[in-house]
Amino acid sequence: MPETRRVVIAAFPGVELLDVTGPAEVFSVATRVIGGDRPAYRVRIATADGGELPTGSGVRLLADLTLDEVDGRVDTLLVAGAIDLADGAVEPVVDARVTAWLRRAAPRARRTGAICAGAHLLAAAGLLDGRRATTHWLTAARLAAEHPRVTVDPDPIFIRSGTMWTCAGVTSGMDMALAMVAEDHGRATALATARMMVMYVKRSGGQSQFSVPLSVQDEAPADGRAEDRIDELRRWIADHLADDLSAEALAERLHLSVRHFTRVFRRHTGTTPAAYVEAARLEAARRLLEESDHSLPETATVSGLGSVETLHRSFRRRLGTTPAEYRRRFR
């Protein structure tokens, strides 16, 4: 049996609860999926003083050990984060004691990762210099401004740069942990873990922090019937990307005139039908490039973009890159 991998999650008072418990649960479930006489992962929470750990949600955790008690080699070192939203300000919390400890401890770990605003602690420790990194979209601009030697990309849900991993908002820490499980024990184990947790199977690092359904905003006044019809149509679009999704075809599906349909759709999503369809097709193309071996013509066909020329045009206009460059970057 392979040796148990030691996972240490560094935390501090006020930390986001799910930053700590989300990845911990992924490693715990993976251990149960893998089975055997020896646990695949052993997770420990470490804080500066040990003992009770108050979190931002008010739930209290119990640290397993102090930072100074973390000795020997650590397989996976994670640092949780927190964002202070008091008085309308957006302030990533950078705990000085944890930051100082990271400078000493990270070189002893096989890999190091930050959940959410934990990236600000890694950056303050100088561990992200010369690397690509991401963090919660609320603080990404702040991270880039304060640490110009870090190449900050606010879009992906997680990024691996050498031995350093960073991820976006709190739930993306679970996606990052799943990717670590896949690296350690294979994709099948990671997928089985995701299914056990009833998670989306499974978001890759290149996926945007904002999927198309999350990006559109319901700007309309409460109108249950119209909202239900538009939501149902959006779900149908996601399953029929290769169909005719012109405004005329979609309007006919809802038995509305094109003019009235376009007005209702925009009122409920904040965008036009054409822009929404293109974004949905582009998101599908991104997933195919990240997770499959489809050629560019196949990707264009399956995603509904139709031709390689249209595929290139959409990637250039919306992402500032080519499909081939995107695949090399995120595959």
XYZ file of C-alpha atoms in Angstrom:
331
model
C 0.000 0.000 0.000
C 1.257 3.542 -0.746
C 2.212 5.704 2.190
C -0.375 7.980 3.779
C -0.145 11.510 2.395
C 0.038 14.144 5.107
C -2.177 17.191 4.474
C -1.830 20.264 6.693
C -4.326 23.140 6.428
C -2.988 26.356 7.941
C -5.723 28.617 9.304
C -6.273 31.658 11.506
C -9.166 33.260 13.428
C -11.950 34.485 11.139
C -11.056 32.092 8.338
C -13.765 31.013 5.886
C -15.251 27.778 7.195
C -15.516 26.056 3.813
C -11.920 26.976 2.944
C -10.937 24.545 5.693
C -13.680 21.925 5.672
C -14.229 21.721 1.878
C -10.778 20.387 0.906
C -10.613 18.346 4.109
C -13.829 16.559 3.153
C -12.550 15.853 -0.371
C -9.438 14.155 0.997
C -11.529 12.285 3.574
C -13.985 10.957 0.998
C -11.136 10.055 -1.366
C -9.587 8.030 1.452
C -12.823 6.087 1.860
C -13.124 5.577 -1.915
C -9.566 4.249 -2.148
C -9.919 2.009 0.901
C -7.169 -0.330 2.046
C -5.435 -0.917 5.342
C -3.688 2.445 5.364
C -5.513 5.806 4.905
C -4.652 7.554 1.655
C -4.712 10.990 3.328
C -4.466 12.271 6.882
C -5.660 15.871 7.262
C -4.630 18.124 10.147
C -5.593 21.736 10.906
C -2.782 23.927 12.227
C -3.046 27.414 13.740
C -0.603 29.730 15.457
C -1.921 28.991 18.956
C -3.795 25.709 18.509
C -7.057 25.066 20.328
C -10.388 26.567 19.253
C -10.551 28.209 15.839
C -13.386 30.727 15.353
C -14.397 30.970 11.698
C -16.074 33.733 9.761
C -19.418 31.913 9.905
C -19.352 31.703 13.698
C -18.821 27.941 13.708
C -15.799 26.960 15.795
C -13.313 24.305 14.733
C -10.620 22.661 16.816
C -7.041 22.810 15.563
C -5.060 19.575 15.727
C -1.742 21.276 16.388
C 0.093 24.592 16.381
C 2.109 25.790 13.425
C 5.337 25.227 15.347
C 4.337 21.606 15.939
C 4.240 20.879 12.204
C 7.543 19.084 11.772
C 9.000 16.800 9.143
C 7.844 16.551 5.558
C 4.333 17.581 4.530
C 2.887 16.185 1.331
C 0.236 18.870 0.791
C 0.302 22.215 2.562
C -2.832 24.330 2.179
C -3.546 27.802 3.508
C -7.127 28.935 3.967
C -8.258 32.528 3.469
C -10.717 35.162 4.573
C -12.184 38.366 3.156
C -13.328 41.145 5.468
C -16.405 42.888 4.071
C -16.995 45.221 7.008
C -18.274 48.726 6.245
C -18.587 47.918 2.551
C -14.834 47.480 2.100
C -13.283 44.384 0.522
C -10.188 43.490 2.495
C -8.294 40.185 2.094
C -7.042 39.084 5.494
C -3.271 38.518 5.650
C -2.320 36.945 8.966
C 1.290 37.878 9.734
C 2.075 34.802 11.834
C 0.774 32.376 9.219
C 2.595 34.275 6.449
C 5.919 34.090 8.286
C 5.423 30.380 8.935
C 4.626 29.719 5.262
C 8.022 31.088 4.232
C 9.670 28.420 6.344
C 7.251 25.543 5.829
C 6.407 25.678 2.110
C 9.894 24.595 0.914
C 9.470 21.397 2.958
C 6.138 20.502 1.316
C 5.790 18.536 -1.917
C 3.094 20.950 -3.052
C 1.490 24.051 -1.602
C -1.957 25.460 -2.269
C -4.082 28.443 -1.298
C -7.853 28.449 -1.035
C -9.639 31.645 -2.045
C -7.976 34.726 -0.487
C -5.305 32.474 0.987
C -3.401 33.404 -2.192
C -2.705 36.778 -0.571
C -0.783 35.013 2.197
C 1.282 32.986 -0.280
C 2.016 36.159 -2.226
C 2.970 38.075 0.937
C 5.375 35.230 1.746
C 6.990 35.661 -1.684
C 5.957 32.159 -2.766
C 4.048 33.234 -5.876
C 6.702 35.502 -7.398
C 7.219 34.661 -11.057
C 4.169 32.397 -11.129
C 0.611 32.489 -12.445
C -2.042 32.557 -9.759
C -5.721 33.195 -9.189
C -7.900 34.114 -6.244
C -11.461 35.175 -5.491
C -12.658 37.622 -8.145
C -13.390 40.203 -5.439
C -9.701 40.550 -4.541
C -7.905 39.578 -7.757
C -7.190 43.193 -8.756
C -5.828 43.865 -5.281
C -3.526 40.841 -5.502
C -2.175 42.004 -8.865
C -1.635 45.583 -7.672
C 0.148 44.638 -4.457
C 2.260 41.858 -5.969
C 3.367 42.872 -9.485
C 5.739 39.900 -9.726
C 2.727 37.573 -9.640
C 0.828 37.027 -12.900
C -2.761 37.148 -11.675
C -5.473 35.579 -13.819
C -8.880 36.265 -12.221
C -10.840 33.912 -14.470
C -9.924 30.227 -13.807
C -11.303 28.391 -10.796
C -7.822 27.094 -10.010
C -4.292 27.308 -11.382
C -1.320 25.031 -10.910
C 2.060 26.699 -11.403
C 4.823 24.245 -10.613
C 4.376 23.125 -7.011
C 2.098 26.075 -6.200
C -1.669 25.839 -6.543
C -4.182 28.657 -6.119
C -7.944 28.721 -6.517
C -10.867 31.113 -6.689
C -13.856 31.416 -4.362
C -14.421 29.100 -1.415
C -16.101 26.139 -3.164
C -13.335 26.010 -5.793
C -11.043 24.732 -3.039
C -12.936 21.456 -3.396
C -12.290 21.414 -7.147
C -8.605 22.042 -6.515
C -8.498 19.246 -3.949
C -10.172 16.897 -6.447
C -7.482 17.780 -8.991
C -4.851 16.911 -6.394
C -6.562 13.566 -5.784
C -6.519 12.966 -9.546
C -2.798 13.758 -9.640
C -2.136 11.339 -6.775
C -4.500 8.459 -7.535
C -5.864 8.964 -11.053
C -8.873 10.555 -12.680
C -11.177 7.604 -11.938
C -10.638 8.007 -8.198
C -11.269 11.751 -8.397
C -14.488 11.178 -10.349
C -15.655 8.558 -7.844
C -14.914 11.009 -5.034
C -16.872 13.767 -6.781
C -19.837 11.460 -7.283
C -19.785 10.436 -3.633
C -19.937 14.119 -2.709
C -22.620 14.840 -5.339
C -20.319 17.419 -6.860
C -20.222 18.602 -10.460
C -18.106 15.939 -12.188
C -15.690 17.555 -12.377
C -14.660 21.187 -12.981
C -11.220 21.582 -14.499
C -8.886 24.408 -13.593
C -9.433 26.377 -16.772
C -13.156 26.726 -16.215
C -14.213 30.282 -15.554
C -15.235 31.455 -12.079
C -18.434 32.545 -13.805
C -20.219 29.905 -15.864
C -22.720 31.271 -18.354
C -25.805 30.581 -16.160
C -24.115 32.372 -13.239
C -22.943 35.315 -15.326
C -26.371 36.489 -16.427
C -28.377 38.450 -13.933
C -32.117 38.418 -13.448
C -32.843 42.111 -13.775
C -36.565 41.810 -14.276
C -39.250 42.497 -11.700
C -40.828 39.388 -10.193
C -42.754 37.607 -12.932
C -42.769 33.920 -12.085
C -44.245 32.620 -15.337
C -41.913 34.540 -17.649
C -38.898 33.782 -15.454
C -39.732 30.061 -15.438
C -40.053 29.997 -19.215
C -36.705 31.741 -19.736
C -34.970 29.492 -17.190
C -36.442 26.423 -18.894
C -35.251 27.722 -22.255
C -31.735 28.303 -20.912
C -31.589 24.706 -19.679
C -32.804 23.515 -23.066
C -30.151 25.597 -24.837
C -27.417 23.960 -22.767
C -28.565 20.524 -23.998
C -29.024 21.527 -27.651
C -26.022 23.680 -28.489
C -25.674 22.203 -31.993
C -29.299 23.027 -32.906
C -30.571 26.155 -34.607
C -30.493 28.657 -31.716
C -31.240 31.805 -33.668
C -33.532 34.348 -32.069
C -36.215 33.328 -34.551
C -35.988 29.639 -33.596
C -35.959 30.365 -29.873
C -38.872 32.788 -30.150
C -40.861 30.176 -32.052
C -40.145 27.656 -29.300
C -41.789 29.986 -26.756
C -44.559 30.958 -29.191
C -43.552 34.623 -29.100
C -42.710 37.165 -31.736
C -38.977 37.719 -32.208
C -39.233 41.285 -30.987
C -41.166 40.398 -27.836
C -38.974 37.351 -27.106
C -35.767 39.379 -27.424
C -37.136 42.024 -25.066
C -38.259 39.440 -22.461
C -34.998 37.473 -22.690
C -32.880 40.578 -22.226
C -35.006 41.792 -19.332
C -34.503 38.496 -17.484
C -30.852 37.821 -18.324
C -29.262 41.198 -19.010
C -28.013 40.056 -22.416
C -29.300 39.290 -25.901
C -30.220 35.775 -27.063
C -27.353 35.778 -29.591
C -24.752 36.815 -27.009
C -26.025 34.248 -24.515
C -25.936 31.423 -27.058
C -22.411 32.299 -28.166
C -21.212 32.401 -24.546
C -22.838 29.020 -23.815
C -21.240 27.482 -26.906
C -17.870 28.971 -26.024
C -18.076 27.545 -22.495
C -18.832 24.107 -23.964
C -15.874 24.451 -26.336
C -13.602 25.360 -23.442
C -14.627 22.234 -21.536
C -14.021 20.066 -24.593
C -10.550 21.523 -25.101
C -9.721 21.011 -21.422
C -11.101 17.514 -20.975
C -11.281 15.709 -24.327
C -9.128 14.785 -27.311
C -11.588 16.231 -29.826
C -9.970 17.920 -32.796
C -10.764 21.574 -33.421
C -13.344 20.749 -36.148
C -15.022 18.247 -33.788
C -14.969 20.786 -30.962
C -16.568 23.401 -33.198
C -19.299 20.974 -34.251
C -20.129 19.528 -30.820
C -20.167 22.941 -29.126
C -22.451 24.367 -31.791
C -19.982 26.971 -33.016
C -20.040 25.196 -36.367
C -16.687 25.891 -37.968
C -13.077 26.218 -36.895
C -13.157 29.783 -38.203
C -16.048 30.665 -35.876
C -14.318 28.827 -33.028
C -11.167 30.913 -33.536
C -13.160 34.131 -33.848
C -15.041 33.520 -30.578
C -11.875 32.640 -28.656
C -10.031 35.678 -29.999
C -12.848 38.093 -29.274
C -13.888 36.811 -25.826
C -10.699 35.252 -24.426
C -7.900 36.940 -26.337
C -6.316 33.621 -27.331
C -6.634 30.788 -29.846
C -8.244 27.394 -29.181
C -4.876 25.651 -29.564
C -3.173 28.024 -27.128
C -6.055 27.592 -24.687
C -5.743 23.793 -24.816
C -1.999 23.925 -24.208
C -2.548 26.230 -21.250
C -5.371 24.417 -19.469
C -5.235 20.780 -20.581
